[in-house]
Structure formats: C-alpha cells, structure tokens
PDB file of C-alpha atoms in Angstrom:
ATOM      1  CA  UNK A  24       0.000   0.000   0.000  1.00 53.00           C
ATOM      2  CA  UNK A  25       2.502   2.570   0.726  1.00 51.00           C
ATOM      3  CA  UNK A  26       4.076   1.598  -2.333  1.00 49.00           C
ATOM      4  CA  UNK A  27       0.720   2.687  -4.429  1.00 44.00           C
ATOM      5  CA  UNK A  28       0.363   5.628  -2.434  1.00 44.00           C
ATOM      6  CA  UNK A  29       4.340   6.773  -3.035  1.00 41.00           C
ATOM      7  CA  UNK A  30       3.704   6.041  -6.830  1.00 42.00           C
ATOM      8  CA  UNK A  31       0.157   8.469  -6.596  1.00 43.00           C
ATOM      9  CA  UNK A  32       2.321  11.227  -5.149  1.00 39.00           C
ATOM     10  CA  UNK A  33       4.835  10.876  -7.746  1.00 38.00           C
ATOM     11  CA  UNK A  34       2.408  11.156 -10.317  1.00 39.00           C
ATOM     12  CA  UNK A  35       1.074  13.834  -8.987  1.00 39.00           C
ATOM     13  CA  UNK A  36       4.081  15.848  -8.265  1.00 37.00           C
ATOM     14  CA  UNK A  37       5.422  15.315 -12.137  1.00 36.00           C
ATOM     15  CA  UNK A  38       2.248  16.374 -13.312  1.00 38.00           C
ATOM     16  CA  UNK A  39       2.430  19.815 -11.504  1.00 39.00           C
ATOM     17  CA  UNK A  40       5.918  19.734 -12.950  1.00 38.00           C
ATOM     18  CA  UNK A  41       4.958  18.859 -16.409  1.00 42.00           C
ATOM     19  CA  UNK A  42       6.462  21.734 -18.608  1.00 51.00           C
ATOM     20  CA  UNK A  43       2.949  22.683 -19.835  1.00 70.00           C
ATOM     21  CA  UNK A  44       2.561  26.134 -16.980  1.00 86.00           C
ATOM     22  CA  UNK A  45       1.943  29.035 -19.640  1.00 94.00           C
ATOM     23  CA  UNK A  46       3.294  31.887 -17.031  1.00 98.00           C
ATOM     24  CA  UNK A  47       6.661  31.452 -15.842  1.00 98.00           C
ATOM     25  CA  UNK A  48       9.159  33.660 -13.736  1.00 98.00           C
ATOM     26  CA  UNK A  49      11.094  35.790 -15.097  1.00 98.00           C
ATOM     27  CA  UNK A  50      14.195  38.378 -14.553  1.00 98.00           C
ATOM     28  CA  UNK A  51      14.620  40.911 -17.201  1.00 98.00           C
ATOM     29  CA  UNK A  52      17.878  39.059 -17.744  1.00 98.00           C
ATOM     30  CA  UNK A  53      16.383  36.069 -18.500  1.00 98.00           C
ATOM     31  CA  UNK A  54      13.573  37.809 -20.873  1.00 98.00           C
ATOM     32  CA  UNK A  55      15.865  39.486 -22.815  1.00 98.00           C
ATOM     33  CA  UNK A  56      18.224  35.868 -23.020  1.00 98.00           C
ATOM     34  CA  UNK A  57      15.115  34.116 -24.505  1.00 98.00           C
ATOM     35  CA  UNK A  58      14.934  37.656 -27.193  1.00 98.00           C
ATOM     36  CA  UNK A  59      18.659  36.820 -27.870  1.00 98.00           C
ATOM     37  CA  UNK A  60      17.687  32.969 -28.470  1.00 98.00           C
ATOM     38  CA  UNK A  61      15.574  33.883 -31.974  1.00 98.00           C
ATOM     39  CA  UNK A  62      18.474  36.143 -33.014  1.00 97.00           C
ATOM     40  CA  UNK A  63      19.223  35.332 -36.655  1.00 97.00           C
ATOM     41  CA  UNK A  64      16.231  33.503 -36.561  1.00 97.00           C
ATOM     42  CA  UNK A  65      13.177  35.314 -36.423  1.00 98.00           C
ATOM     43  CA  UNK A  66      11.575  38.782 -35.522  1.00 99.00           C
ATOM     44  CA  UNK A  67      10.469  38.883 -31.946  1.00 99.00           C
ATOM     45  CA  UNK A  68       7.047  41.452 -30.654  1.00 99.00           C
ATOM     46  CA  UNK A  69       7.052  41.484 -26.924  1.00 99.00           C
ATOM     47  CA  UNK A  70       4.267  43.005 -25.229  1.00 99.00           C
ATOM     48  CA  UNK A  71       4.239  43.657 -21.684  1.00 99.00           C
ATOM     49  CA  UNK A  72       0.751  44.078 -20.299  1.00 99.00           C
ATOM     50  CA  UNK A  73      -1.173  43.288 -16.962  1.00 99.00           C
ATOM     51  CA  UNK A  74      -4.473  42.215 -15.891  1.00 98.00           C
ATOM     52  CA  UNK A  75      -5.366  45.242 -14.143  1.00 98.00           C
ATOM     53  CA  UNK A  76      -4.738  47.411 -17.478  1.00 98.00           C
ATOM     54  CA  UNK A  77      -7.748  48.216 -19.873  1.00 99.00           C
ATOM     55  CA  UNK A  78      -5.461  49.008 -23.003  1.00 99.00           C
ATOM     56  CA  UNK A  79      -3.387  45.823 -22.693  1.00 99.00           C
ATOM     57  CA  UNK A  80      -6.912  43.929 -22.529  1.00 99.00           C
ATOM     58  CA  UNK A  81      -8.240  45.728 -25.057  1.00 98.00           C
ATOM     59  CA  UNK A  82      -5.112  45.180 -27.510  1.00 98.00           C
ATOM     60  CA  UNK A  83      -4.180  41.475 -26.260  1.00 98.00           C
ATOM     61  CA  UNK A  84      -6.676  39.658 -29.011  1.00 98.00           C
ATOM     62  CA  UNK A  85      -4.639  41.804 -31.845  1.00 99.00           C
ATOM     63  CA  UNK A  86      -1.856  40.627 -31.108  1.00 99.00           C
ATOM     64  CA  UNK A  87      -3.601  36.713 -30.865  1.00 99.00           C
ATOM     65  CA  UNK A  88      -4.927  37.131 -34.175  1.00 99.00           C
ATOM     66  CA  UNK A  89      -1.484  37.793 -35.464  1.00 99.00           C
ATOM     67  CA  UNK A  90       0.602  35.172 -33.824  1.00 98.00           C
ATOM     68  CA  UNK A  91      -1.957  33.143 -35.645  1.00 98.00           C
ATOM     69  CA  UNK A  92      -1.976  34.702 -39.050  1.00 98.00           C
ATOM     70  CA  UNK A  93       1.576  35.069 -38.955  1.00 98.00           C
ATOM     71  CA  UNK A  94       2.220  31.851 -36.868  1.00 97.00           C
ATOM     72  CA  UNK A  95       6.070  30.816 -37.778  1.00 97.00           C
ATOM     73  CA  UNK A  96       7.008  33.843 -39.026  1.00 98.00           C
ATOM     74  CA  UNK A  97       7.884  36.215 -35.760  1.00 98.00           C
ATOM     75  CA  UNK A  98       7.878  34.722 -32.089  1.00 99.00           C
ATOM     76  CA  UNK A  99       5.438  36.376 -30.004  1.00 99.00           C
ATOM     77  CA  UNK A 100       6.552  37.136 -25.973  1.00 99.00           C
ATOM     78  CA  UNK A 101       4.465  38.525 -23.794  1.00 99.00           C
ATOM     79  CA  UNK A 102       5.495  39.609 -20.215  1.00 99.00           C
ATOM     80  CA  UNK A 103       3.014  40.377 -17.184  1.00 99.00           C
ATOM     81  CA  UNK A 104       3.545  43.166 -15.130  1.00 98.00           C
ATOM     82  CA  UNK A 105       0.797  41.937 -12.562  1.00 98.00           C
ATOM     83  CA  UNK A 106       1.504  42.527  -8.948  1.00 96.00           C
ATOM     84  CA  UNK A 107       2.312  39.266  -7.248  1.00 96.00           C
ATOM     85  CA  UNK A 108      -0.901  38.703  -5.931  1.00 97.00           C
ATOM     86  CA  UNK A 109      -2.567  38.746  -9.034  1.00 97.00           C
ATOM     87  CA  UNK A 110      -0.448  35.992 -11.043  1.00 97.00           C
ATOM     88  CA  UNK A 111      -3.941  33.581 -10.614  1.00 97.00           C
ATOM     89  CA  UNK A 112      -5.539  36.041 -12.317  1.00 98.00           C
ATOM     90  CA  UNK A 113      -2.941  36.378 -15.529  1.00 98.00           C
ATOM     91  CA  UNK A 114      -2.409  32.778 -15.813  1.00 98.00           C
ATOM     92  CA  UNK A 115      -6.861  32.741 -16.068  1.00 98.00           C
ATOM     93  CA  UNK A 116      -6.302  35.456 -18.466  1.00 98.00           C
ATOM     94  CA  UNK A 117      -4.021  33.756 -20.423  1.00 98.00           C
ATOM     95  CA  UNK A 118      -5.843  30.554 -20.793  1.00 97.00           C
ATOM     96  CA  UNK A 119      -8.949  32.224 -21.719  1.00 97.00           C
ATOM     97  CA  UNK A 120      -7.350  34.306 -24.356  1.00 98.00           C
ATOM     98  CA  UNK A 121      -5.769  31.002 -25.900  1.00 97.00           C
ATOM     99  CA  UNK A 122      -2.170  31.336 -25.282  1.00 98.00           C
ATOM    100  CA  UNK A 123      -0.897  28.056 -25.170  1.00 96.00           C
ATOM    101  CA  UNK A 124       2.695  28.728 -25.470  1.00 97.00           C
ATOM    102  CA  UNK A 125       5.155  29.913 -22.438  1.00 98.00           C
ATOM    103  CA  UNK A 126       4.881  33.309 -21.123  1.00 98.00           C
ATOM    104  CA  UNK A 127       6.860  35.881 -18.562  1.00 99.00           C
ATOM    105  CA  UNK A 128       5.968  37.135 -15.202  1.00 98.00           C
ATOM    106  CA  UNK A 129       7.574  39.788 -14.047  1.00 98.00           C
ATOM    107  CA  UNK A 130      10.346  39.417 -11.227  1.00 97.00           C
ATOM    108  CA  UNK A 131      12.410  41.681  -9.478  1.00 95.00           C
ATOM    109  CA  UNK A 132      12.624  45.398  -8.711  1.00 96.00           C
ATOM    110  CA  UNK A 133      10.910  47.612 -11.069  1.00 96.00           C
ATOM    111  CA  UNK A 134      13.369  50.164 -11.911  1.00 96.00           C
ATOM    112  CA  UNK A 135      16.113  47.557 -12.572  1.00 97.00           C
ATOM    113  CA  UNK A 136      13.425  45.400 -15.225  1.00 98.00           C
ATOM    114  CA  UNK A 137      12.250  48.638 -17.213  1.00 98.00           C
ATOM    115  CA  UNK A 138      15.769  50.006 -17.711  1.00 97.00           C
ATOM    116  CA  UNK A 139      17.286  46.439 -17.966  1.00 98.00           C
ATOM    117  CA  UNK A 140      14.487  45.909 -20.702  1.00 98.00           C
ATOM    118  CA  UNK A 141      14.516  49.503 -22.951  1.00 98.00           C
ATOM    119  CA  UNK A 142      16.196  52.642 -22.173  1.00 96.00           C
ATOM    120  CA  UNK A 143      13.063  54.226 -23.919  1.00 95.00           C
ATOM    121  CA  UNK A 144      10.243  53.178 -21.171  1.00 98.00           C
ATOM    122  CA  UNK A 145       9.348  54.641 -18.951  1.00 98.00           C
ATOM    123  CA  UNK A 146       7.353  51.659 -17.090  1.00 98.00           C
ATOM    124  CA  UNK A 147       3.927  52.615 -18.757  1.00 98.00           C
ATOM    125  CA  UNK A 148       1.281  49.496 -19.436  1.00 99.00           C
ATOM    126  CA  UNK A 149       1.048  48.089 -22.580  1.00 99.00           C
ATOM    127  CA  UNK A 150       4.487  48.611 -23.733  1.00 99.00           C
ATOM    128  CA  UNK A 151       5.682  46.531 -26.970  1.00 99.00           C
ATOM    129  CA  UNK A 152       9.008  46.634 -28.617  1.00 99.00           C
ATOM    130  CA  UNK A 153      10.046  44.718 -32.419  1.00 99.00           C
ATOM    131  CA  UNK A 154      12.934  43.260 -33.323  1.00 99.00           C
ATOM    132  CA  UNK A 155      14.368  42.331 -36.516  1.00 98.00           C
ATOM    133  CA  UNK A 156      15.932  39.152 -37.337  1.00 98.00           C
ATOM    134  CA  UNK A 157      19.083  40.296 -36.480  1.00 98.00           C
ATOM    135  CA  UNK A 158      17.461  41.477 -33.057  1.00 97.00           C
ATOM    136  CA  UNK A 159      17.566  44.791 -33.606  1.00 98.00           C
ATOM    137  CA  UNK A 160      14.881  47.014 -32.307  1.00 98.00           C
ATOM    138  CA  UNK A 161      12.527  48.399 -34.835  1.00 98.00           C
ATOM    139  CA  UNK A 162      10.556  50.315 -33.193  1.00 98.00           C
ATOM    140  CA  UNK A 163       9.183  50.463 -29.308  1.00 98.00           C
ATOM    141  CA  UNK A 164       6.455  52.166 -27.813  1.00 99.00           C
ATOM    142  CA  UNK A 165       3.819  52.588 -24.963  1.00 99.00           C
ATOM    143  CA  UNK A 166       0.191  52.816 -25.117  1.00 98.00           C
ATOM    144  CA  UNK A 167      -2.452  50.911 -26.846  1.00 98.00           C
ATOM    145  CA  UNK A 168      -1.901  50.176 -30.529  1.00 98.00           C
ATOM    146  CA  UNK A 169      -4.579  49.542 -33.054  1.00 98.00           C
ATOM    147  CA  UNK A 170      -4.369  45.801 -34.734  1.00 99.00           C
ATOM    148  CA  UNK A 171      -3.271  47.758 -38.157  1.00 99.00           C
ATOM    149  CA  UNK A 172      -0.315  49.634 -36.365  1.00 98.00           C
ATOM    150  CA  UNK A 173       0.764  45.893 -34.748  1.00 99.00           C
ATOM    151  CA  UNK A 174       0.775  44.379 -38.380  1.00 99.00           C
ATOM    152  CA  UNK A 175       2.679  47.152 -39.705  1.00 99.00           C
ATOM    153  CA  UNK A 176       5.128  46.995 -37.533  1.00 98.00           C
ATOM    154  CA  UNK A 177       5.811  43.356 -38.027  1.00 98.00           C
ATOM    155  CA  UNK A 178       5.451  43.131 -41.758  1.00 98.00           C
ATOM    156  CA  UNK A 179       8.304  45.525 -41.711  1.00 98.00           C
ATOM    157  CA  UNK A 180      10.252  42.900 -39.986  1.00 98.00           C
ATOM    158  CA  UNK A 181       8.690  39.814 -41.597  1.00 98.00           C
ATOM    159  CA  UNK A 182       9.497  41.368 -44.966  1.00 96.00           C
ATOM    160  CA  UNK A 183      13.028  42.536 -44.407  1.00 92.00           C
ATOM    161  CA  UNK A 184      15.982  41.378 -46.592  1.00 68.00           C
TER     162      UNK A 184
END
C-alpha cells in the first residue's frame, strides 16, 4: 500500500511539474536571453501588459490574431507586469485568451526590469518593442496600438531582406 500511495504522489508531483505552466518567472535578464535565443532567426514582438490594465486587454486579441496569421514567421513574448498577488488572475487570463505557449511574469525590482528591458520606457502598461531578425529594435512604444499599427510593424520585420 505505501508503495501505491508513493507512486500516486509521484504522479502527482510530475504532473504539476509537467512543462505545460503558460506563465513562468522571469528576470529581465532572462527575458531578454530568450529575445537573444531567436536572433538570426526570427523577428520577436514582446508586449508587456497586466491584468489590471484596460489598453493591454483591449489590444491582447490583436496581437492573438497575429501570432496566428503570422504563426512561424515572428515569435510572439508577452510579459506580465501583474503585482504578485494577481499571477492567478494572468495565468486565467491567459488561458482564456488562448495562449498556449510559455509566457513571462515579471520578477524583481521595477526600476532595474524597465531600464534592464529599454532605455526608452518609462514603465507605462502596454508597452511593446520589435525586433528584426538580427534582433535589432525596430521600433518600441507605450500605449495601446490599433491591430493595423501591430501588423505594420511586423510586416516591416517579416518582410526585411
């Protein structure tokens, strides 16, 4: 019996374990290593949004709709900001909204992440930057963008030589 109940826990444990959790710590370091990973591979968007912030809600289907359209083309990061308390509530978020790839939350001091991340941000919800293939930034900003400014934006990388 206590050999049953050992191999239950197991099972259990490596199933909480599995490699399939959607929203997973993250330093800015380590964000910015897994940017550096698609280098001469792809274009990268990351978006950094939260739960609590209406813009990033309102623009977080946009940017669905072109990881899908585009799928294989650019990789797609996004990174909560959510307070700590509120991770639950991102990971629901997520799920709901269909991600089904691995995502960022947020760790560490906030001055050190923003300026670690982008000289250019101030620490303002949404905030997206672009890379090129070459991981250069295209182009950064903060605010809400409209679906067509998104697509823009990554064509320009998509398409470049």
């Amino acid at each position: 019996m206590k050999t049953v109940t050992s191999s239950i826990t197991l099972l259990l444990v490596s199933l909480c374990f599995s490699g399939d959790e959607i929203l997973v710590d993250a330093t800015a370091d380590q964000i910015m290593a897994k940017v550096e990973e698609y280098k001469g591979e792809m274009p990268v968007l990351m978006n950094f949004w939260a739960t609590w912030c209406a813009p990033c809600i309102e623009e977080f289907p946009y940017l669905m709709e072109l990881n899908e359209k585009y799928e294989g083309d650019f990789k797609l990061i996004f990174v909560s900001g959510d307070f700590r308390e509120a991770r639950d509530e991102a990971e629901k978020f997520l799920k709901e909204q269909g991600v089904d790839f691995e995502t960022y939350f947020k760790v560490g001091k906030d001055n050190e992440f923003i300026t670690t991340i982008s000289n250019d941000w101030t620490g303002a919800l949404p905030f997206t930057i672009v890379y090129n293939k070459q991981g250069k930034v295209t182009a950064s900003w903060e605010g809400k963008a409209e679906l067509e400014t998104f697509e823009s934006e990554l064509l320009n990388v998509i398409n470049e030589d």
